[in-house]
């Protein structure tokens, strides 16, 4: 087995959009992490629908259904990892560990008993892949008074930080989050609000399609200013960082609470949701990163041409580019981050940035789930005697 610092790691995540389980195989060593292979494993539409309904607070689960769902999701994560290993022709024993984020079903970092809940039984993944698994990355930060999110900024700083260059890394997932890199080594980061989550949900309801390809549905409508103003007045947008949010807050019922939706055409609502994404991101960048020269976008939203063009217009003269411009695959940065966090865990090093999450201090994140022994139990007994 390789030592923990220089080795292969496999990162797994399904984000708030629940569009796919993203898997990345990374070699860590002396220089920059090397991305050896990637795989996006789609969810079945039945399981995706069930997860999204629960994540949006629709329906209830009894404890039996909850336990079964955790294991079912764990099997899907194991499938994604095994498919990637097969694709890369890599044997499980060559991989030091899997870092598995799981699927978030609830994120409530505020309140008397703050919590965050990711499903996808790590023991199932370890058993089926025969690889050690690190999982449950967010709760130690929340226990330390932090948001448990975002966890990506530390990797953004490593991969895209440059001395003397002020930049923003913008993750356009279900929720949008920004990382501010000031060029002096200081890092700030937080969730700005919705990105694809609301766009997907509205498109699914009115078009029967899981997402608005290239933003064409949004581009066919016009922004409804009263609706936009009402949504932008939501207190989340003016909360100071640290802050994080999820689908349990920004969902279709949240949208419905802001307008008489029947009086606005579906295309105009889609256009307004896209504008909400752009305006809330731009306001956060202007306020927190006034000197940023570039905004480097990652996450599935980089493939939404209408969204990227509008971000470019509103954020001008800053350049809005995909992270691919600097050789960083925008679709697998998160999976890479969880591979890296698994390595941090095995090295006993912190994975959070207290300046980002608001935690009381740096924390080693994640719990370790052992791989099954490679030797048979009989062999181990006779070998010990
Ligand atoms: N061609 C495209 N046109 C428009 N939107 C796209 C396209 N490709 C992907 N997307 C959007 O990207 C989303 C997936 O992005 P991503 O995987 O980064 O989000 P996520 O899984 O929610 O991650 P996060 O953990 O950052 O929230 C899809 O749900 C869709 O909305
Ligand atoms: Mg995704």
Short mmCIF file of C-alpha atoms and ligand atoms in Angstrom, two decimals:
data_model
loop_
_atom_site.label_atom_id
_atom_site.label_comp_id
_atom_site.label_asym_id
_atom_site.label_seq_id
_atom_site.Cartn_x
_atom_site.Cartn_y
_atom_site.Cartn_z
CA UNK A 1 0.00 0.00 0.00
CA UNK A 2 1.22 3.48 -0.85
CA UNK A 3 1.98 5.93 1.91
CA UNK A 4 -0.70 8.54 2.54
CA UNK A 5 1.05 11.62 1.17
CA UNK A 6 2.05 10.35 -2.28
CA UNK A 7 -0.70 8.10 -3.57
CA UNK A 8 -3.84 7.64 -5.59
CA UNK A 9 -7.12 8.85 -4.10
CA UNK A 10 -10.65 8.65 -5.44
CA UNK A 11 -13.10 11.49 -4.75
CA UNK A 12 -16.89 11.06 -4.90
CA UNK A 13 -19.64 13.65 -4.64
CA UNK A 14 -23.18 14.29 -5.69
CA UNK A 15 -24.01 17.96 -5.21
CA UNK A 16 -27.23 19.77 -4.40
CA UNK A 17 -28.42 19.44 -8.03
CA UNK A 18 -28.27 15.64 -7.64
CA UNK A 19 -27.55 15.45 -11.37
CA UNK A 20 -24.85 12.77 -11.12
CA UNK A 21 -22.30 11.19 -8.83
CA UNK A 22 -19.01 12.70 -9.92
CA UNK A 23 -15.95 10.52 -9.44
CA UNK A 24 -12.34 11.57 -9.92
CA UNK A 25 -9.13 9.60 -9.58
CA UNK A 26 -6.24 11.78 -8.47
CA UNK A 27 -2.56 11.25 -7.93
CA UNK A 28 -1.15 13.42 -5.17
CA UNK A 29 2.56 13.82 -4.84
CA UNK A 30 5.12 16.57 -5.08
CA UNK A 31 3.50 19.05 -7.47
CA UNK A 32 -0.05 19.85 -8.49
CA UNK A 33 -2.61 17.05 -8.11
CA UNK A 34 -2.84 14.97 -11.28
CA UNK A 35 -6.33 14.12 -12.54
CA UNK A 36 -6.02 10.59 -13.93
CA UNK A 37 -9.63 9.86 -14.76
CA UNK A 38 -13.19 11.09 -14.26
CA UNK A 39 -16.64 9.61 -14.43
CA UNK A 40 -20.10 11.17 -14.03
CA UNK A 41 -22.53 8.44 -13.02
CA UNK A 42 -26.15 9.58 -13.53
CA UNK A 43 -28.81 8.87 -10.92
CA UNK A 44 -31.89 6.92 -11.90
CA UNK A 45 -34.73 9.39 -12.30
CA UNK A 46 -36.76 7.57 -9.61
CA UNK A 47 -34.04 7.87 -6.96
CA UNK A 48 -33.22 11.44 -7.99
CA UNK A 49 -36.88 12.45 -7.68
CA UNK A 50 -37.11 10.89 -4.23
CA UNK A 51 -33.91 12.60 -3.02
CA UNK A 52 -34.85 16.00 -4.41
CA UNK A 53 -38.33 15.83 -2.90
CA UNK A 54 -36.84 15.06 0.51
CA UNK A 55 -34.12 17.70 0.15
CA UNK A 56 -36.81 20.29 -0.56
CA UNK A 57 -38.83 19.32 2.49
CA UNK A 58 -41.57 17.52 0.56
CA UNK A 59 -42.71 14.28 2.16
CA UNK A 60 -41.49 12.49 5.26
CA UNK A 61 -39.39 9.38 5.79
CA UNK A 62 -39.88 6.90 8.60
CA UNK A 63 -36.72 5.47 10.14
CA UNK A 64 -36.90 2.26 8.11
CA UNK A 65 -37.15 4.14 4.82
CA UNK A 66 -34.33 6.44 5.96
CA UNK A 67 -32.03 3.50 6.73
CA UNK A 68 -32.78 1.83 3.40
CA UNK A 69 -32.21 5.06 1.47
CA UNK A 70 -28.80 5.53 3.12
CA UNK A 71 -27.72 2.06 1.96
CA UNK A 72 -29.27 2.47 -1.51
CA UNK A 73 -27.32 5.71 -2.05
CA UNK A 74 -24.17 4.01 -0.70
CA UNK A 75 -24.49 1.32 -3.38
CA UNK A 76 -24.82 3.99 -6.09
CA UNK A 77 -21.63 5.68 -4.85
CA UNK A 78 -19.85 2.31 -4.84
CA UNK A 79 -21.02 1.72 -8.43
CA UNK A 80 -19.62 5.09 -9.50
CA UNK A 81 -16.23 4.34 -7.90
CA UNK A 82 -16.03 0.84 -9.37
CA UNK A 83 -16.96 2.09 -12.84
CA UNK A 84 -14.20 4.70 -12.68
CA UNK A 85 -11.63 2.12 -11.55
CA UNK A 86 -12.70 -0.18 -14.39
CA UNK A 87 -12.48 2.68 -16.88
CA UNK A 88 -8.96 3.58 -15.67
CA UNK A 89 -7.87 -0.05 -15.36
CA UNK A 90 -6.79 0.55 -11.77
CA UNK A 91 -7.00 -2.19 -9.13
CA UNK A 92 -8.57 -1.27 -5.75
CA UNK A 93 -5.33 -2.07 -3.89
CA UNK A 94 -3.59 0.73 -5.84
CA UNK A 95 -5.94 3.34 -4.32
CA UNK A 96 -5.00 4.63 -0.88
CA UNK A 97 -8.52 5.84 0.01
CA UNK A 98 -11.85 7.07 -1.27
CA UNK A 99 -13.14 10.44 -0.06
CA UNK A 100 -16.94 10.28 -0.26
CA UNK A 101 -19.06 13.34 0.37
CA UNK A 102 -22.41 11.56 0.03
CA UNK A 103 -25.68 13.22 -0.92
CA UNK A 104 -26.86 16.13 1.20
CA UNK A 105 -30.49 15.81 2.21
CA UNK A 106 -30.47 18.59 4.77
CA UNK A 107 -28.10 21.42 5.71
CA UNK A 108 -29.08 23.46 8.77
CA UNK A 109 -25.93 25.15 10.07
CA UNK A 110 -27.85 27.61 12.26
CA UNK A 111 -30.11 27.16 15.29
CA UNK A 112 -29.81 25.57 18.70
CA UNK A 113 -28.77 22.17 17.33
CA UNK A 114 -27.12 22.88 13.98
CA UNK A 115 -26.61 19.89 11.72
CA UNK A 116 -25.90 18.73 8.21
CA UNK A 117 -26.95 15.38 6.81
CA UNK A 118 -25.27 13.47 4.00
CA UNK A 119 -26.43 9.99 2.99
CA UNK A 120 -24.54 7.17 1.25
CA UNK A 121 -23.40 4.52 3.75
CA UNK A 122 -19.56 4.63 3.67
CA UNK A 123 -19.31 1.05 5.00
CA UNK A 124 -21.12 -0.18 1.89
CA UNK A 125 -18.64 1.70 -0.31
CA UNK A 126 -15.64 0.31 1.61
CA UNK A 127 -17.00 -3.23 1.48
CA UNK A 128 -17.84 -3.22 -2.22
CA UNK A 129 -14.77 -1.34 -3.42
CA UNK A 130 -12.38 -2.98 -0.91
CA UNK A 131 -10.84 0.44 -0.35
CA UNK A 132 -10.67 2.51 2.85
CA UNK A 133 -13.28 5.28 2.81
CA UNK A 134 -13.20 8.69 4.47
CA UNK A 135 -16.65 10.30 4.81
CA UNK A 136 -18.70 12.67 6.98
CA UNK A 137 -16.53 15.70 6.20
CA UNK A 138 -18.79 18.47 7.38
CA UNK A 139 -19.91 17.68 10.90
CA UNK A 140 -16.65 18.32 12.78
CA UNK A 141 -16.67 21.88 11.43
CA UNK A 142 -20.30 22.38 12.49
CA UNK A 143 -19.54 20.95 15.95
CA UNK A 144 -16.78 23.58 16.16
CA UNK A 145 -19.31 26.34 15.53
CA UNK A 146 -18.75 26.55 11.77
CA UNK A 147 -21.05 26.31 8.78
CA UNK A 148 -19.59 22.98 7.63
CA UNK A 149 -19.42 24.67 4.22
CA UNK A 150 -18.08 25.64 1.82
CA UNK A 151 -15.14 23.23 1.96
CA UNK A 152 -13.81 23.95 -1.53
CA UNK A 153 -12.03 27.28 -0.95
CA UNK A 154 -8.87 25.68 0.44
CA UNK A 155 -8.47 23.68 -2.78
CA UNK A 156 -9.39 26.70 -4.92
CA UNK A 157 -6.57 28.57 -3.21
CA UNK A 158 -4.11 25.74 -3.86
CA UNK A 159 -5.02 25.28 -7.51
CA UNK A 160 -5.92 28.78 -8.62
CA UNK A 161 -4.32 31.21 -6.14
CA UNK A 162 -1.50 33.35 -7.53
CA UNK A 163 0.62 35.81 -5.50
CA UNK A 164 -0.30 39.37 -6.38
CA UNK A 165 -3.42 38.39 -8.38
CA UNK A 166 -6.85 39.11 -6.96
CA UNK A 167 -9.35 36.51 -8.16
CA UNK A 168 -12.70 35.00 -7.40
CA UNK A 169 -13.47 31.32 -7.96
CA UNK A 170 -17.20 30.88 -8.56
CA UNK A 171 -18.79 27.45 -8.19
CA UNK A 172 -22.05 27.27 -10.14
CA UNK A 173 -23.61 24.16 -8.58
CA UNK A 174 -27.14 23.79 -7.27
CA UNK A 175 -26.12 26.62 -4.95
CA UNK A 176 -23.48 29.19 -5.93
CA UNK A 177 -20.45 29.76 -3.76
CA UNK A 178 -17.53 32.11 -4.18
CA UNK A 179 -13.93 31.92 -3.00
CA UNK A 180 -12.14 35.25 -2.79
CA UNK A 181 -8.37 35.00 -3.30
CA UNK A 182 -6.84 38.39 -2.62
CA UNK A 183 -3.35 37.60 -3.93
CA UNK A 184 -1.87 38.03 -0.42
CA UNK A 185 -2.75 34.54 0.76
CA UNK A 186 -6.04 35.53 2.41
CA UNK A 187 -9.04 33.38 1.54
CA UNK A 188 -12.72 34.11 2.07
CA UNK A 189 -15.64 32.05 0.86
CA UNK A 190 -19.39 31.57 1.25
CA UNK A 191 -22.60 30.54 -0.49
CA UNK A 192 -24.09 33.49 -2.36
CA UNK A 193 -27.51 31.83 -2.90
CA UNK A 194 -29.12 29.81 -5.68
CA UNK A 195 -27.44 28.87 -8.96
CA UNK A 196 -28.81 25.85 -10.84
CA UNK A 197 -31.14 24.44 -8.18
CA UNK A 198 -34.09 26.75 -8.79
CA UNK A 199 -33.44 26.91 -12.55
CA UNK A 200 -33.54 23.09 -12.71
CA UNK A 201 -36.66 22.81 -10.57
CA UNK A 202 -38.64 25.35 -12.62
CA UNK A 203 -37.49 23.81 -15.91
CA UNK A 204 -38.47 20.35 -14.71
CA UNK A 205 -41.92 21.56 -13.71
CA UNK A 206 -42.67 23.48 -16.90
CA UNK A 207 -40.65 21.66 -19.54
CA UNK A 208 -40.33 18.19 -18.05
CA UNK A 209 -36.56 18.42 -18.52
CA UNK A 210 -34.03 18.17 -15.67
CA UNK A 211 -32.18 21.36 -16.66
CA UNK A 212 -32.37 24.32 -19.02
CA UNK A 213 -29.81 23.36 -21.64
CA UNK A 214 -27.60 26.35 -22.46
CA UNK A 215 -30.18 28.58 -20.75
CA UNK A 216 -32.38 28.63 -23.88
CA UNK A 217 -35.65 28.51 -21.90
CA UNK A 218 -34.49 31.47 -19.78
CA UNK A 219 -33.33 33.33 -22.91
CA UNK A 220 -36.83 32.97 -24.39
CA UNK A 221 -38.35 34.99 -21.53
CA UNK A 222 -38.05 38.48 -20.04
CA UNK A 223 -37.05 39.44 -16.54
CA UNK A 224 -40.01 40.31 -14.32
CA UNK A 225 -38.65 43.20 -12.27
CA UNK A 226 -41.13 43.06 -9.35
CA UNK A 227 -40.47 39.34 -8.90
CA UNK A 228 -36.71 39.90 -9.11
CA UNK A 229 -36.85 42.72 -6.55
CA UNK A 230 -39.00 40.65 -4.20
CA UNK A 231 -36.60 37.70 -4.34
CA UNK A 232 -33.49 39.86 -3.95
CA UNK A 233 -35.03 41.34 -0.79
CA UNK A 234 -34.71 37.93 0.92
CA UNK A 235 -32.61 38.41 4.08
CA UNK A 236 -30.17 35.63 3.10
CA UNK A 237 -28.59 37.87 0.46
CA UNK A 238 -27.70 40.62 2.94
CA UNK A 239 -26.44 38.30 5.70
CA UNK A 240 -22.73 38.79 6.26
CA UNK A 241 -20.44 35.76 5.79
CA UNK A 242 -19.80 33.14 7.04
CA UNK A 243 -22.99 31.71 5.59
CA UNK A 244 -24.14 28.63 3.70
CA UNK A 245 -27.45 27.40 2.39
CA UNK A 246 -29.10 24.64 0.40
CA UNK A 247 -32.20 23.28 -1.28
CA UNK A 248 -34.12 23.18 1.98
CA UNK A 249 -34.20 27.00 1.74
CA UNK A 250 -34.06 27.92 -1.96
CA UNK A 251 -36.77 25.75 -3.48
CA UNK A 252 -39.98 26.20 -5.48
CA UNK A 253 -42.06 27.00 -2.38
CA UNK A 254 -39.58 29.82 -1.65
CA UNK A 255 -40.11 31.12 -5.20
CA UNK A 256 -43.90 30.83 -4.87
CA UNK A 257 -43.79 32.87 -1.65
CA UNK A 258 -42.49 35.85 -3.64
CA UNK A 259 -45.04 36.20 -6.43
CA UNK A 260 -48.41 35.43 -7.91
CA UNK A 261 -46.74 32.95 -10.24
CA UNK A 262 -49.86 32.35 -12.32
CA UNK A 263 -49.66 35.91 -13.60
CA UNK A 264 -46.12 35.55 -15.03
CA UNK A 265 -45.30 33.30 -17.99
CA UNK A 266 -43.13 30.25 -17.25
CA UNK A 267 -40.40 31.55 -19.58
CA UNK A 268 -40.37 34.91 -17.78
CA UNK A 269 -40.00 33.18 -14.42
CA UNK A 270 -37.05 31.17 -15.80
CA UNK A 271 -35.46 34.39 -17.11
CA UNK A 272 -36.01 36.04 -13.72
CA UNK A 273 -34.45 33.11 -11.85
CA UNK A 274 -31.39 33.32 -14.07
CA UNK A 275 -31.17 37.04 -13.38
CA UNK A 276 -31.55 36.37 -9.64
CA UNK A 277 -28.55 34.02 -9.81
CA UNK A 278 -26.49 36.61 -11.70
CA UNK A 279 -27.45 39.59 -9.51
CA UNK A 280 -26.92 37.82 -6.20
CA UNK A 281 -23.50 36.53 -7.29
CA UNK A 282 -22.46 39.90 -8.70
CA UNK A 283 -23.53 41.76 -5.54
CA UNK A 284 -21.49 39.37 -3.39
CA UNK A 285 -18.42 39.78 -5.61
CA UNK A 286 -18.66 43.56 -5.77
CA UNK A 287 -19.02 43.73 -2.00
CA UNK A 288 -16.45 41.14 -0.92
CA UNK A 289 -13.94 41.22 -3.77
CA UNK A 290 -14.01 44.76 -5.20
CA UNK A 291 -10.46 44.42 -6.55
CA UNK A 292 -10.85 41.04 -8.23
CA UNK A 293 -9.60 41.09 -11.80
CA UNK A 294 -11.00 37.72 -12.84
CA UNK A 295 -13.89 35.46 -11.96
CA UNK A 296 -13.07 31.80 -12.64
CA UNK A 297 -16.20 29.69 -12.89
CA UNK A 298 -16.59 25.98 -12.25
CA UNK A 299 -19.52 23.59 -11.69
CA UNK A 300 -22.22 22.63 -14.18
CA UNK A 301 -23.35 26.24 -14.64
CA UNK A 302 -20.29 26.95 -16.82
CA UNK A 303 -22.13 25.02 -19.56
CA UNK A 304 -25.09 27.39 -19.40
CA UNK A 305 -24.18 29.91 -22.11
CA UNK A 306 -26.93 32.39 -21.19
CA UNK A 307 -25.83 32.39 -17.54
CA UNK A 308 -22.14 32.84 -18.35
CA UNK A 309 -22.81 35.66 -20.85
CA UNK A 310 -25.00 37.53 -18.39
CA UNK A 311 -22.41 37.12 -15.61
CA UNK A 312 -19.81 38.53 -18.02
CA UNK A 313 -22.03 41.54 -18.79
CA UNK A 314 -22.86 42.37 -15.19
CA UNK A 315 -19.36 41.78 -13.80
CA UNK A 316 -17.52 43.68 -16.56
CA UNK A 317 -14.74 44.83 -16.71
CA UNK A 318 -13.77 41.70 -14.74
CA UNK A 319 -13.22 38.72 -17.02
CA UNK A 320 -15.54 35.76 -16.38
CA UNK A 321 -13.82 32.57 -17.51
CA UNK A 322 -14.12 28.84 -16.96
CA UNK A 323 -11.43 27.37 -14.68
CA UNK A 324 -10.49 25.28 -17.74
CA UNK A 325 -8.74 28.44 -18.91
CA UNK A 326 -6.13 27.62 -16.24
CA UNK A 327 -6.13 23.88 -16.84
CA UNK A 328 -8.60 23.00 -14.05
CA UNK A 329 -11.52 20.79 -15.13
CA UNK A 330 -14.64 22.73 -14.01
CA UNK A 331 -16.76 19.59 -13.71
CA UNK A 332 -14.52 17.62 -11.35
CA UNK A 333 -13.12 20.20 -8.96
CA UNK A 334 -15.47 19.09 -6.19
CA UNK A 335 -14.66 15.40 -6.59
CA UNK A 336 -10.98 16.38 -6.54
CA UNK A 337 -11.60 18.32 -3.32
CA UNK A 338 -13.03 15.27 -1.54
CA UNK A 339 -10.11 13.13 -2.69
CA UNK A 340 -7.80 15.78 -1.24
CA UNK A 341 -9.81 15.99 2.00
CA UNK A 342 -9.52 12.20 2.40
CA UNK A 343 -5.75 12.59 2.12
CA UNK A 344 -5.76 15.37 4.70
CA UNK A 345 -7.68 13.06 7.04
CA UNK A 346 -5.20 10.23 6.66
CA UNK A 347 -2.31 12.63 7.19
CA UNK A 348 -4.04 13.99 10.32
CA UNK A 349 -4.18 17.48 8.85
CA UNK A 350 -7.05 20.01 8.98
CA UNK A 351 -9.45 20.30 6.05
CA UNK A 352 -11.42 23.42 6.93
CA UNK A 353 -10.55 27.10 6.76
CA UNK A 354 -11.94 28.77 9.91
CA UNK A 355 -11.92 32.15 8.13
CA UNK A 356 -14.38 30.66 5.62
CA UNK A 357 -16.64 28.43 7.71
CA UNK A 358 -16.51 30.41 10.95
CA UNK A 359 -15.36 27.38 12.97
CA UNK A 360 -13.47 28.00 16.22
CA UNK A 361 -10.33 26.60 14.66
CA UNK A 362 -8.81 24.24 12.12
CA UNK A 363 -10.28 20.74 12.34
CA UNK A 364 -9.31 17.35 10.94
CA UNK A 365 -12.44 16.45 8.95
CA UNK A 366 -14.03 13.09 8.27
CA UNK A 367 -14.26 9.60 9.72
CA UNK A 368 -12.41 6.54 8.47
CA UNK A 369 -14.20 3.37 7.38
CA UNK A 370 -11.73 0.50 6.98
CA UNK A 371 -11.49 -1.65 3.89
CA UNK A 372 -12.10 -5.35 4.44
CA UNK A 373 -8.87 -7.24 5.11
CA UNK A 374 -7.35 -8.65 1.94
CA UNK A 375 -6.38 -11.90 3.66
CA UNK A 376 -9.07 -14.43 4.54
CA UNK A 377 -9.85 -14.74 8.28
CA UNK A 378 -8.43 -18.32 8.37
CA UNK A 379 -5.13 -17.18 6.90
CA UNK A 380 -4.91 -14.35 9.43
CA UNK A 381 -5.47 -16.75 12.35
CA UNK A 382 -2.90 -19.28 11.15
CA UNK A 383 -0.45 -16.48 10.32
CA UNK A 384 -0.74 -15.17 13.88
CA UNK A 385 0.00 -18.49 15.58
N1 LIG B 1 -25.34 22.31 -20.93
C1 LIG B 1 -25.87 22.83 -19.84
N2 LIG B 1 -26.70 23.89 -19.91
C2 LIG B 1 -27.26 24.43 -18.82
N3 LIG B 1 -27.03 23.98 -17.57
C3 LIG B 1 -26.20 22.93 -17.42
C4 LIG B 1 -25.57 22.30 -18.52
N4 LIG B 1 -24.79 21.30 -18.05
C5 LIG B 1 -24.94 21.29 -16.71
N5 LIG B 1 -25.79 22.27 -16.32
C6 LIG B 1 -26.26 22.57 -14.97
O1 LIG B 1 -25.31 22.14 -14.02
C7 LIG B 1 -25.97 21.39 -12.99
C8 LIG B 1 -25.01 20.46 -12.36
O2 LIG B 1 -23.93 21.19 -11.86
P1 LIG B 1 -23.04 20.67 -10.67
O3 LIG B 1 -22.85 19.20 -10.82
O4 LIG B 1 -21.85 21.53 -10.59
O5 LIG B 1 -23.99 20.99 -9.45
P2 LIG B 1 -24.14 20.24 -8.08
O6 LIG B 1 -24.09 18.78 -8.33
O7 LIG B 1 -25.35 20.79 -7.44
O8 LIG B 1 -22.87 20.68 -7.27
P3 LIG B 1 -22.70 21.55 -5.92
O9 LIG B 1 -22.23 20.56 -4.90
O10 LIG B 1 -21.65 22.53 -6.25
O11 LIG B 1 -23.99 22.17 -5.52
C9 LIG B 1 -27.14 20.74 -13.68
O12 LIG B 1 -28.15 20.40 -12.77
C10 LIG B 1 -27.56 21.85 -14.65
O13 LIG B 1 -28.40 22.77 -14.01
MG1 LIG B 2 -23.42 17.60 -9.71
#
